[in-house]
Amino acid sequence: MLYRARAGGVRLTIETPEAVRWAGNAIEYLDQRSLPHETIVRRAVSAEQLEDAIRTLAVRGAPCIGVFGAYGVALLRSQIADDAKFQAAVARVRGARPTAVNLRWAVERVLNSKDMLAEAQAIHAEQREVDRRIAEAAAELIERDATIYTHCHTGSLATAGGGTALGTILFAARAGKRPHVFVGETRPLLQGARLTYYELSQAGVDATLVVDSAAAISMQRKEIDLVIVGADRIARNGDTANKVGTYGLAILAAHHRIPFYVAAPRSTFDFDLATGRDIPIEERSADEVAGFGETRSALPGANAYNPAFDVTPNHLITAFVTEYGILRPPYGESIPDLQMRPNMSALLSSR
Ligand code: MRU
């Protein structure tokens, strides 16, 4: 551990460290499990530690685990000369979480490059630019004084950049649009309560925390203008995997005729998958449902189904917000069109 600070129930005055940082012989990362009450920076120096950080959600959010995995591959290459051992170590990192396609995408991009560290650094730098473009693209969807519902956490710590869905909200706030945000707590690991509410309050944005099961009444009584969430994997037809609960929100939004937007970079689109049916859904331990941290709520050994993600069918999604602009239905045309666009590294190097 390098760094530790206690919030003690008051607003932190320190600058939050970066989500992920290359540190030469290690990768430093902010441990998202202990936020917002403690700020702890840790170091990963082995495949086992890289895998553990991703698996335990110390590093989380689809683009952020992509950046972390990219640096991880560069680190492992600098340590392991034997090719078979290196491939086995990389497989541990790539397989640490199955749903977010960004991890596989980033690992493969680094593996196929000539200079692995330079490629990982490029992925990290591009993510900042991608997030900025997503936020700009969403500006036309967010009116002044909008009331917005969001789920899970899609801010800077989830991307190692500026954030996707939450980035669009923070951008609107910086533009003086005064958004009000309903934040679903996001059972069972409370990314909404712990991270999104924290990031919004740090930025001085008006936020209201609700339990996930209050989403319906919030939409019925609180004049929600739009829902915006992130994504972990989007199939070629627009079916979208994101934090469990997203599918239910999309159904509720359709019932209440509220636009439902997904903000995600192109690296979250899996152009090889025709529909969401084949997206692998991570199932996590029953312990996460039966309690939180040290506190147990259910009987010891309680049986639980704990999918970390669900898949929202394409017809419930009003539009996608990407770094290439807004994609609307029919997704059978707009998503293949996205695939044909020049990639961000080409765009950045041509500037
Ligand atoms: O299990 P998590 O916390 O990694 O899940 C994160 C999400 O579902 C996010 O919405 C998604 O990764 C997009 S992050 C910009």
PDB file of N, CA and C in Angstrom, residues 213-305:
ATOM      1  N   SER A 213     -34.789  -1.012  -6.172  1.00  0.00           N
ATOM      2  CA  SER A 213     -36.220  -1.301  -6.312  1.00  0.00           C
ATOM      3  C   SER A 213     -37.073  -0.038  -6.256  1.00  0.00           C
ATOM      4  N   ALA A 214     -36.475   1.128  -6.058  1.00  0.00           N
ATOM      5  CA  ALA A 214     -37.227   2.390  -6.137  1.00  0.00           C
ATOM      6  C   ALA A 214     -37.141   3.009  -7.531  1.00  0.00           C
ATOM      7  N   ALA A 215     -36.556   2.284  -8.478  1.00  0.00           N
ATOM      8  CA  ALA A 215     -36.454   2.842  -9.836  1.00  0.00           C
ATOM      9  C   ALA A 215     -37.841   3.098 -10.421  1.00  0.00           C
ATOM     10  N   ALA A 216     -38.767   2.146 -10.218  1.00  0.00           N
ATOM     11  CA  ALA A 216     -40.101   2.290 -10.828  1.00  0.00           C
ATOM     12  C   ALA A 216     -40.820   3.524 -10.289  1.00  0.00           C
ATOM     13  N   ILE A 217     -40.846   3.677  -8.979  1.00  0.00           N
ATOM     14  CA  ILE A 217     -41.572   4.835  -8.426  1.00  0.00           C
ATOM     15  C   ILE A 217     -40.834   6.142  -8.754  1.00  0.00           C
ATOM     16  N   SER A 218     -39.514   6.062  -8.874  1.00  0.00           N
ATOM     17  CA  SER A 218     -38.770   7.276  -9.264  1.00  0.00           C
ATOM     18  C   SER A 218     -39.220   7.714 -10.658  1.00  0.00           C
ATOM     19  N   MET A 219     -39.361   6.748 -11.571  1.00  0.00           N
ATOM     20  CA  MET A 219     -39.796   7.106 -12.925  1.00  0.00           C
ATOM     21  C   MET A 219     -41.257   7.554 -12.950  1.00  0.00           C
ATOM     22  N   GLN A 220     -42.066   7.004 -12.043  1.00  0.00           N
ATOM     23  CA  GLN A 220     -43.488   7.356 -12.009  1.00  0.00           C
ATOM     24  C   GLN A 220     -43.715   8.740 -11.395  1.00  0.00           C
ATOM     25  N   ARG A 221     -42.892   9.087 -10.392  1.00  0.00           N
ATOM     26  CA  ARG A 221     -43.216  10.305  -9.613  1.00  0.00           C
ATOM     27  C   ARG A 221     -42.170  11.411  -9.663  1.00  0.00           C
ATOM     28  N   LYS A 222     -40.985  11.122 -10.187  1.00  0.00           N
ATOM     29  CA  LYS A 222     -39.915  12.114 -10.057  1.00  0.00           C
ATOM     30  C   LYS A 222     -39.510  12.756 -11.384  1.00  0.00           C
ATOM     31  N   GLU A 223     -40.356  12.621 -12.368  1.00  0.00           N
ATOM     32  CA  GLU A 223     -40.135  13.308 -13.650  1.00  0.00           C
ATOM     33  C   GLU A 223     -38.732  13.103 -14.208  1.00  0.00           C
ATOM     34  N   ILE A 224     -38.377  11.831 -14.308  1.00  0.00           N
ATOM     35  CA  ILE A 224     -37.084  11.468 -14.901  1.00  0.00           C
ATOM     36  C   ILE A 224     -37.169  11.762 -16.407  1.00  0.00           C
ATOM     37  N   ASP A 225     -36.212  12.515 -16.928  1.00  0.00           N
ATOM     38  CA  ASP A 225     -36.236  12.865 -18.359  1.00  0.00           C
ATOM     39  C   ASP A 225     -35.536  11.826 -19.220  1.00  0.00           C
ATOM     40  N   LEU A 226     -34.509  11.176 -18.674  1.00  0.00           N
ATOM     41  CA  LEU A 226     -33.793  10.169 -19.448  1.00  0.00           C
ATOM     42  C   LEU A 226     -33.022   9.254 -18.514  1.00  0.00           C
ATOM     43  N   VAL A 227     -32.734   8.061 -19.035  1.00  0.00           N
ATOM     44  CA  VAL A 227     -31.851   7.123 -18.331  1.00  0.00           C
ATOM     45  C   VAL A 227     -30.600   7.011 -19.179  1.00  0.00           C
ATOM     46  N   ILE A 228     -29.440   7.041 -18.529  1.00  0.00           N
ATOM     47  CA  ILE A 228     -28.202   6.783 -19.274  1.00  0.00           C
ATOM     48  C   ILE A 228     -27.310   5.862 -18.451  1.00  0.00           C
ATOM     49  N   VAL A 229     -26.827   4.809 -19.107  1.00  0.00           N
ATOM     50  CA  VAL A 229     -25.984   3.801 -18.450  1.00  0.00           C
ATOM     51  C   VAL A 229     -24.792   3.480 -19.346  1.00  0.00           C
ATOM     52  N   GLY A 230     -23.864   2.694 -18.811  1.00  0.00           N
ATOM     53  CA  GLY A 230     -22.723   2.238 -19.603  1.00  0.00           C
ATOM     54  C   GLY A 230     -22.984   0.848 -20.160  1.00  0.00           C
ATOM     55  N   ALA A 231     -21.924   0.174 -20.596  1.00  0.00           N
ATOM     56  CA  ALA A 231     -22.072  -1.179 -21.146  1.00  0.00           C
ATOM     57  C   ALA A 231     -20.780  -1.958 -20.963  1.00  0.00           C
ATOM     58  N   ASP A 232     -20.931  -3.281 -20.906  1.00  0.00           N
ATOM     59  CA  ASP A 232     -19.770  -4.176 -20.833  1.00  0.00           C
ATOM     60  C   ASP A 232     -19.532  -4.915 -22.136  1.00  0.00           C
ATOM     61  N   ARG A 233     -20.592  -5.157 -22.891  1.00  0.00           N
ATOM     62  CA  ARG A 233     -20.433  -5.774 -24.214  1.00  0.00           C
ATOM     63  C   ARG A 233     -21.720  -5.542 -25.010  1.00  0.00           C
ATOM     64  N   ILE A 234     -21.544  -5.109 -26.239  1.00  0.00           N
ATOM     65  CA  ILE A 234     -22.699  -4.827 -27.107  1.00  0.00           C
ATOM     66  C   ILE A 234     -22.571  -5.711 -28.351  1.00  0.00           C
ATOM     67  N   ALA A 235     -23.595  -6.520 -28.605  1.00  0.00           N
ATOM     68  CA  ALA A 235     -23.569  -7.398 -29.780  1.00  0.00           C
ATOM     69  C   ALA A 235     -23.857  -6.580 -31.049  1.00  0.00           C
ATOM     70  N   ARG A 236     -23.635  -7.201 -32.198  1.00  0.00           N
ATOM     71  CA  ARG A 236     -23.784  -6.498 -33.480  1.00  0.00           C
ATOM     72  C   ARG A 236     -25.209  -5.996 -33.718  1.00  0.00           C
ATOM     73  N   ASN A 237     -26.194  -6.618 -33.062  1.00  0.00           N
ATOM     74  CA  ASN A 237     -27.581  -6.146 -33.247  1.00  0.00           C
ATOM     75  C   ASN A 237     -27.999  -5.136 -32.179  1.00  0.00           C
ATOM     76  N   GLY A 238     -27.070  -4.767 -31.272  1.00  0.00           N
ATOM     77  CA  GLY A 238     -27.371  -3.761 -30.251  1.00  0.00           C
ATOM     78  C   GLY A 238     -27.787  -4.328 -28.899  1.00  0.00           C
ATOM     79  N   ASP A 239     -28.001  -5.641 -28.794  1.00  0.00           N
ATOM     80  CA  ASP A 239     -28.272  -6.213 -27.460  1.00  0.00           C
ATOM     81  C   ASP A 239     -27.073  -5.882 -26.558  1.00  0.00           C
ATOM     82  N   THR A 240     -27.361  -5.449 -25.327  1.00  0.00           N
ATOM     83  CA  THR A 240     -26.303  -4.854 -24.498  1.00  0.00           C
ATOM     84  C   THR A 240     -26.193  -5.474 -23.119  1.00  0.00           C
ATOM     85  N   ALA A 241     -25.005  -5.995 -22.799  1.00  0.00           N
ATOM     86  CA  ALA A 241     -24.750  -6.470 -21.433  1.00  0.00           C
ATOM     87  C   ALA A 241     -24.224  -5.312 -20.597  1.00  0.00           C
ATOM     88  N   ASN A 242     -24.818  -5.130 -19.439  1.00  0.00           N
ATOM     89  CA  ASN A 242     -24.337  -4.132 -18.474  1.00  0.00           C
ATOM     90  C   ASN A 242     -24.712  -4.638 -17.078  1.00  0.00           C
ATOM     91  N   LYS A 243     -24.310  -3.890 -16.072  1.00  0.00           N
ATOM     92  CA  LYS A 243     -24.534  -4.294 -14.681  1.00  0.00           C
ATOM     93  C   LYS A 243     -25.962  -4.794 -14.454  1.00  0.00           C
ATOM     94  N   VAL A 244     -26.084  -5.902 -13.723  1.00  0.00           N
ATOM     95  CA  VAL A 244     -27.392  -6.485 -13.470  1.00  0.00           C
ATOM     96  C   VAL A 244     -28.349  -5.409 -12.922  1.00  0.00           C
ATOM     97  N   GLY A 245     -29.545  -5.415 -13.467  1.00  0.00           N
ATOM     98  CA  GLY A 245     -30.522  -4.373 -13.119  1.00  0.00           C
ATOM     99  C   GLY A 245     -30.781  -3.444 -14.289  1.00  0.00           C
ATOM    100  N   THR A 246     -29.834  -3.391 -15.228  1.00  0.00           N
ATOM    101  CA  THR A 246     -29.981  -2.500 -16.378  1.00  0.00           C
ATOM    102  C   THR A 246     -31.192  -2.905 -17.228  1.00  0.00           C
ATOM    103  N   TYR A 247     -31.357  -4.197 -17.431  1.00  0.00           N
ATOM    104  CA  TYR A 247     -32.477  -4.695 -18.248  1.00  0.00           C
ATOM    105  C   TYR A 247     -33.815  -4.257 -17.629  1.00  0.00           C
ATOM    106  N   GLY A 248     -33.919  -4.423 -16.320  1.00  0.00           N
ATOM    107  CA  GLY A 248     -35.149  -3.993 -15.641  1.00  0.00           C
ATOM    108  C   GLY A 248     -35.383  -2.495 -15.808  1.00  0.00           C
ATOM    109  N   LEU A 249     -34.338  -1.713 -15.717  1.00  0.00           N
ATOM    110  CA  LEU A 249     -34.476  -0.255 -15.896  1.00  0.00           C
ATOM    111  C   LEU A 249     -34.973   0.070 -17.299  1.00  0.00           C
ATOM    112  N   ALA A 250     -34.462  -0.681 -18.290  1.00  0.00           N
ATOM    113  CA  ALA A 250     -34.856  -0.414 -19.678  1.00  0.00           C
ATOM    114  C   ALA A 250     -36.340  -0.721 -19.879  1.00  0.00           C
ATOM    115  N   ILE A 251     -36.816  -1.793 -19.238  1.00  0.00           N
ATOM    116  CA  ILE A 251     -38.252  -2.126 -19.340  1.00  0.00           C
ATOM    117  C   ILE A 251     -39.082  -1.018 -18.682  1.00  0.00           C
ATOM    118  N   LEU A 252     -38.637  -0.579 -17.508  1.00  0.00           N
ATOM    119  CA  LEU A 252     -39.358   0.487 -16.798  1.00  0.00           C
ATOM    120  C   LEU A 252     -39.359   1.779 -17.621  1.00  0.00           C
ATOM    121  N   ALA A 253     -38.225   2.078 -18.214  1.00  0.00           N
ATOM    122  CA  ALA A 253     -38.132   3.317 -19.011  1.00  0.00           C
ATOM    123  C   ALA A 253     -39.089   3.237 -20.202  1.00  0.00           C
ATOM    124  N   ALA A 254     -39.154   2.068 -20.856  1.00  0.00           N
ATOM    125  CA  ALA A 254     -40.069   1.926 -22.001  1.00  0.00           C
ATOM    126  C   ALA A 254     -41.512   2.109 -21.524  1.00  0.00           C
ATOM    127  N   HIS A 255     -41.854   1.518 -20.376  1.00  0.00           N
ATOM    128  CA  HIS A 255     -43.222   1.623 -19.857  1.00  0.00           C
ATOM    129  C   HIS A 255     -43.598   3.087 -19.593  1.00  0.00           C
ATOM    130  N   HIS A 256     -42.624   3.847 -19.095  1.00  0.00           N
ATOM    131  CA  HIS A 256     -42.891   5.257 -18.762  1.00  0.00           C
ATOM    132  C   HIS A 256     -42.550   6.206 -19.912  1.00  0.00           C
ATOM    133  N   ARG A 257     -42.211   5.646 -21.070  1.00  0.00           N
ATOM    134  CA  ARG A 257     -41.868   6.444 -22.273  1.00  0.00           C
ATOM    135  C   ARG A 257     -40.719   7.432 -21.989  1.00  0.00           C
ATOM    136  N   ILE A 258     -39.703   6.904 -21.304  1.00  0.00           N
ATOM    137  CA  ILE A 258     -38.507   7.703 -20.987  1.00  0.00           C
ATOM    138  C   ILE A 258     -37.377   7.200 -21.885  1.00  0.00           C
ATOM    139  N   PRO A 259     -36.650   8.086 -22.577  1.00  0.00           N
ATOM    140  CA  PRO A 259     -35.555   7.607 -23.431  1.00  0.00           C
ATOM    141  C   PRO A 259     -34.488   6.878 -22.617  1.00  0.00           C
ATOM    142  N   PHE A 260     -33.974   5.815 -23.209  1.00  0.00           N
ATOM    143  CA  PHE A 260     -32.995   4.973 -22.522  1.00  0.00           C
ATOM    144  C   PHE A 260     -31.725   4.930 -23.376  1.00  0.00           C
ATOM    145  N   TYR A 261     -30.648   5.555 -22.874  1.00  0.00           N
ATOM    146  CA  TYR A 261     -29.413   5.665 -23.650  1.00  0.00           C
ATOM    147  C   TYR A 261     -28.299   4.809 -23.052  1.00  0.00           C
ATOM    148  N   VAL A 262     -27.453   4.276 -23.943  1.00  0.00           N
ATOM    149  CA  VAL A 262     -26.258   3.541 -23.523  1.00  0.00           C
ATOM    150  C   VAL A 262     -25.047   4.296 -24.062  1.00  0.00           C
ATOM    151  N   ALA A 263     -24.152   4.704 -23.167  1.00  0.00           N
ATOM    152  CA  ALA A 263     -22.928   5.410 -23.577  1.00  0.00           C
ATOM    153  C   ALA A 263     -21.762   4.439 -23.478  1.00  0.00           C
ATOM    154  N   ALA A 264     -21.080   4.206 -24.596  1.00  0.00           N
ATOM    155  CA  ALA A 264     -19.984   3.218 -24.584  1.00  0.00           C
ATOM    156  C   ALA A 264     -19.035   3.463 -25.751  1.00  0.00           C
ATOM    157  N   PRO A 265     -17.759   3.159 -25.546  1.00  0.00           N
ATOM    158  CA  PRO A 265     -16.795   3.295 -26.645  1.00  0.00           C
ATOM    159  C   PRO A 265     -16.910   2.151 -27.640  1.00  0.00           C
ATOM    160  N   ARG A 266     -16.304   2.346 -28.804  1.00  0.00           N
ATOM    161  CA  ARG A 266     -16.355   1.279 -29.811  1.00  0.00           C
ATOM    162  C   ARG A 266     -15.720  -0.013 -29.295  1.00  0.00           C
ATOM    163  N   SER A 267     -14.737   0.097 -28.394  1.00  0.00           N
ATOM    164  CA  SER A 267     -14.069  -1.109 -27.874  1.00  0.00           C
ATOM    165  C   SER A 267     -15.016  -1.993 -27.064  1.00  0.00           C
ATOM    166  N   THR A 268     -16.214  -1.510 -26.734  1.00  0.00           N
ATOM    167  CA  THR A 268     -17.195  -2.312 -25.996  1.00  0.00           C
ATOM    168  C   THR A 268     -18.125  -3.072 -26.950  1.00  0.00           C
ATOM    169  N   PHE A 269     -18.060  -2.740 -28.238  1.00  0.00           N
ATOM    170  CA  PHE A 269     -18.880  -3.459 -29.224  1.00  0.00           C
ATOM    171  C   PHE A 269     -18.149  -4.737 -29.623  1.00  0.00           C
ATOM    172  N   ASP A 270     -18.865  -5.851 -29.578  1.00  0.00           N
ATOM    173  CA  ASP A 270     -18.293  -7.131 -30.015  1.00  0.00           C
ATOM    174  C   ASP A 270     -18.907  -7.452 -31.375  1.00  0.00           C
ATOM    175  N   PHE A 271     -18.206  -7.045 -32.437  1.00  0.00           N
ATOM    176  CA  PHE A 271     -18.762  -7.176 -33.787  1.00  0.00           C
ATOM    177  C   PHE A 271     -18.853  -8.637 -34.224  1.00  0.00           C
ATOM    178  N   ASP A 272     -18.207  -9.530 -33.461  1.00  0.00           N
ATOM    179  CA  ASP A 272     -18.260 -10.953 -33.808  1.00  0.00           C
ATOM    180  C   ASP A 272     -19.532 -11.636 -33.305  1.00  0.00           C
ATOM    181  N   LEU A 273     -20.238 -10.988 -32.385  1.00  0.00           N
ATOM    182  CA  LEU A 273     -21.438 -11.618 -31.815  1.00  0.00           C
ATOM    183  C   LEU A 273     -22.684 -11.077 -32.496  1.00  0.00           C
ATOM    184  N   ALA A 274     -23.486 -11.963 -33.070  1.00  0.00           N
ATOM    185  CA  ALA A 274     -24.678 -11.506 -33.801  1.00  0.00           C
ATOM    186  C   ALA A 274     -25.730 -10.941 -32.849  1.00  0.00           C
ATOM    187  N   THR A 275     -25.942 -11.594 -31.702  1.00  0.00           N
ATOM    188  CA  THR A 275     -26.967 -11.138 -30.746  1.00  0.00           C
ATOM    189  C   THR A 275     -26.411 -11.268 -29.326  1.00  0.00           C
ATOM    190  N   GLY A 276     -27.185 -10.770 -28.372  1.00  0.00           N
ATOM    191  CA  GLY A 276     -26.744 -10.823 -26.971  1.00  0.00           C
ATOM    192  C   GLY A 276     -26.848 -12.201 -26.343  1.00  0.00           C
ATOM    193  N   ARG A 277     -27.513 -13.144 -27.047  1.00  0.00           N
ATOM    194  CA  ARG A 277     -27.722 -14.472 -26.470  1.00  0.00           C
ATOM    195  C   ARG A 277     -26.401 -15.146 -26.115  1.00  0.00           C
ATOM    196  N   ASP A 278     -25.356 -14.840 -26.886  1.00  0.00           N
ATOM    197  CA  ASP A 278     -24.078 -15.526 -26.668  1.00  0.00           C
ATOM    198  C   ASP A 278     -23.107 -14.729 -25.781  1.00  0.00           C
ATOM    199  N   ILE A 279     -23.563 -13.630 -25.205  1.00  0.00           N
ATOM    200  CA  ILE A 279     -22.661 -12.890 -24.305  1.00  0.00           C
ATOM    201  C   ILE A 279     -22.510 -13.695 -23.010  1.00  0.00           C
ATOM    202  N   PRO A 280     -21.260 -14.019 -22.620  1.00  0.00           N
ATOM    203  CA  PRO A 280     -21.096 -14.770 -21.365  1.00  0.00           C
ATOM    204  C   PRO A 280     -21.411 -13.880 -20.162  1.00  0.00           C
ATOM    205  N   ILE A 281     -22.245 -14.380 -19.281  1.00  0.00           N
ATOM    206  CA  ILE A 281     -22.624 -13.596 -18.100  1.00  0.00           C
ATOM    207  C   ILE A 281     -21.907 -14.158 -16.877  1.00  0.00           C
ATOM    208  N   GLU A 282     -21.109 -13.310 -16.275  1.00  0.00           N
ATOM    209  CA  GLU A 282     -20.359 -13.712 -15.074  1.00  0.00           C
ATOM    210  C   GLU A 282     -21.327 -13.977 -13.920  1.00  0.00           C
ATOM    211  N   GLU A 283     -21.150 -15.118 -13.270  1.00  0.00           N
ATOM    212  CA  GLU A 283     -21.914 -15.386 -12.040  1.00  0.00           C
ATOM    213  C   GLU A 283     -20.961 -15.352 -10.858  1.00  0.00           C
ATOM    214  N   ARG A 284     -21.301 -14.573  -9.852  1.00  0.00           N
ATOM    215  CA  ARG A 284     -20.404 -14.367  -8.723  1.00  0.00           C
ATOM    216  C   ARG A 284     -20.926 -15.109  -7.484  1.00  0.00           C
ATOM    217  N   SER A 285     -20.142 -15.025  -6.434  1.00  0.00           N
ATOM    218  CA  SER A 285     -20.419 -15.795  -5.222  1.00  0.00           C
ATOM    219  C   SER A 285     -21.755 -15.406  -4.565  1.00  0.00           C
ATOM    220  N   ALA A 286     -22.417 -16.432  -4.002  1.00  0.00           N
ATOM    221  CA  ALA A 286     -23.663 -16.207  -3.254  1.00  0.00           C
ATOM    222  C   ALA A 286     -23.415 -15.294  -2.050  1.00  0.00           C
ATOM    223  N   ASP A 287     -22.204 -15.291  -1.536  1.00  0.00           N
ATOM    224  CA  ASP A 287     -21.874 -14.452  -0.363  1.00  0.00           C
ATOM    225  C   ASP A 287     -22.160 -12.973  -0.613  1.00  0.00           C
ATOM    226  N   GLU A 288     -21.989 -12.534  -1.868  1.00  0.00           N
ATOM    227  CA  GLU A 288     -22.199 -11.106  -2.162  1.00  0.00           C
ATOM    228  C   GLU A 288     -23.679 -10.722  -2.001  1.00  0.00           C
ATOM    229  N   VAL A 289     -24.567 -11.705  -2.221  1.00  0.00           N
ATOM    230  CA  VAL A 289     -26.004 -11.434  -2.084  1.00  0.00           C
ATOM    231  C   VAL A 289     -26.432 -11.576  -0.624  1.00  0.00           C
ATOM    232  N   ALA A 290     -25.771 -12.485   0.070  1.00  0.00           N
ATOM    233  CA  ALA A 290     -26.182 -12.830   1.439  1.00  0.00           C
ATOM    234  C   ALA A 290     -25.649 -11.855   2.488  1.00  0.00           C
ATOM    235  N   GLY A 291     -24.942 -10.823   2.044  1.00  0.00           N
ATOM    236  CA  GLY A 291     -24.433  -9.837   2.997  1.00  0.00           C
ATOM    237  C   GLY A 291     -23.616  -8.797   2.264  1.00  0.00           C
ATOM    238  N   PHE A 292     -23.040  -7.864   3.018  1.00  0.00           N
ATOM    239  CA  PHE A 292     -22.145  -6.886   2.402  1.00  0.00           C
ATOM    240  C   PHE A 292     -20.942  -6.713   3.316  1.00  0.00           C
ATOM    241  N   GLY A 293     -19.738  -6.904   2.765  1.00  0.00           N
ATOM    242  CA  GLY A 293     -18.533  -6.810   3.589  1.00  0.00           C
ATOM    243  C   GLY A 293     -18.604  -7.834   4.707  1.00  0.00           C
ATOM    244  N   GLU A 294     -18.391  -7.349   5.933  1.00  0.00           N
ATOM    245  CA  GLU A 294     -18.402  -8.256   7.091  1.00  0.00           C
ATOM    246  C   GLU A 294     -19.819  -8.537   7.584  1.00  0.00           C
ATOM    247  N   THR A 295     -20.789  -7.756   7.112  1.00  0.00           N
ATOM    248  CA  THR A 295     -22.155  -7.883   7.634  1.00  0.00           C
ATOM    249  C   THR A 295     -22.940  -8.949   6.875  1.00  0.00           C
ATOM    250  N   ARG A 296     -23.474  -9.944   7.607  1.00  0.00           N
ATOM    251  CA  ARG A 296     -24.282 -11.007   6.979  1.00  0.00           C
ATOM    252  C   ARG A 296     -25.750 -10.658   7.150  1.00  0.00           C
ATOM    253  N   SER A 297     -26.544 -10.748   6.054  1.00  0.00           N
ATOM    254  CA  SER A 297     -27.983 -10.504   6.188  1.00  0.00           C
ATOM    255  C   SER A 297     -28.769 -11.805   6.122  1.00  0.00           C
ATOM    256  N   ALA A 298     -28.392 -12.722   5.237  1.00  0.00           N
ATOM    257  CA  ALA A 298     -29.115 -14.002   5.129  1.00  0.00           C
ATOM    258  C   ALA A 298     -28.451 -15.051   6.018  1.00  0.00           C
ATOM    259  N   LEU A 299     -29.121 -16.186   6.134  1.00  0.00           N
ATOM    260  CA  LEU A 299     -28.557 -17.293   6.918  1.00  0.00           C
ATOM    261  C   LEU A 299     -27.229 -17.736   6.312  1.00  0.00           C
ATOM    262  N   PRO A 300     -26.276 -18.192   7.133  1.00  0.00           N
ATOM    263  CA  PRO A 300     -25.039 -18.715   6.571  1.00  0.00           C
ATOM    264  C   PRO A 300     -25.341 -19.824   5.565  1.00  0.00           C
ATOM    265  N   GLY A 301     -24.653 -19.820   4.436  1.00  0.00           N
ATOM    266  CA  GLY A 301     -24.844 -20.869   3.432  1.00  0.00           C
ATOM    267  C   GLY A 301     -26.057 -20.654   2.550  1.00  0.00           C
ATOM    268  N   ALA A 302     -26.715 -19.487   2.649  1.00  0.00           N
ATOM    269  CA  ALA A 302     -27.919 -19.230   1.832  1.00  0.00           C
ATOM    270  C   ALA A 302     -27.615 -19.427   0.355  1.00  0.00           C
ATOM    271  N   ASN A 303     -28.556 -20.034  -0.344  1.00  0.00           N
ATOM    272  CA  ASN A 303     -28.423 -20.257  -1.779  1.00  0.00           C
ATOM    273  C   ASN A 303     -28.796 -18.955  -2.494  1.00  0.00           C
ATOM    274  N   ALA A 304     -28.017 -18.565  -3.501  1.00  0.00           N
ATOM    275  CA  ALA A 304     -28.355 -17.322  -4.214  1.00  0.00           C
ATOM    276  C   ALA A 304     -27.901 -17.416  -5.664  1.00  0.00           C
ATOM    277  N   TYR A 305     -28.623 -16.750  -6.538  1.00  0.00           N
ATOM    278  CA  TYR A 305     -28.232 -16.586  -7.944  1.00  0.00           C
ATOM    279  C   TYR A 305     -27.676 -15.174  -8.055  1.00  0.00           C
TER     280      TYR A 305
END
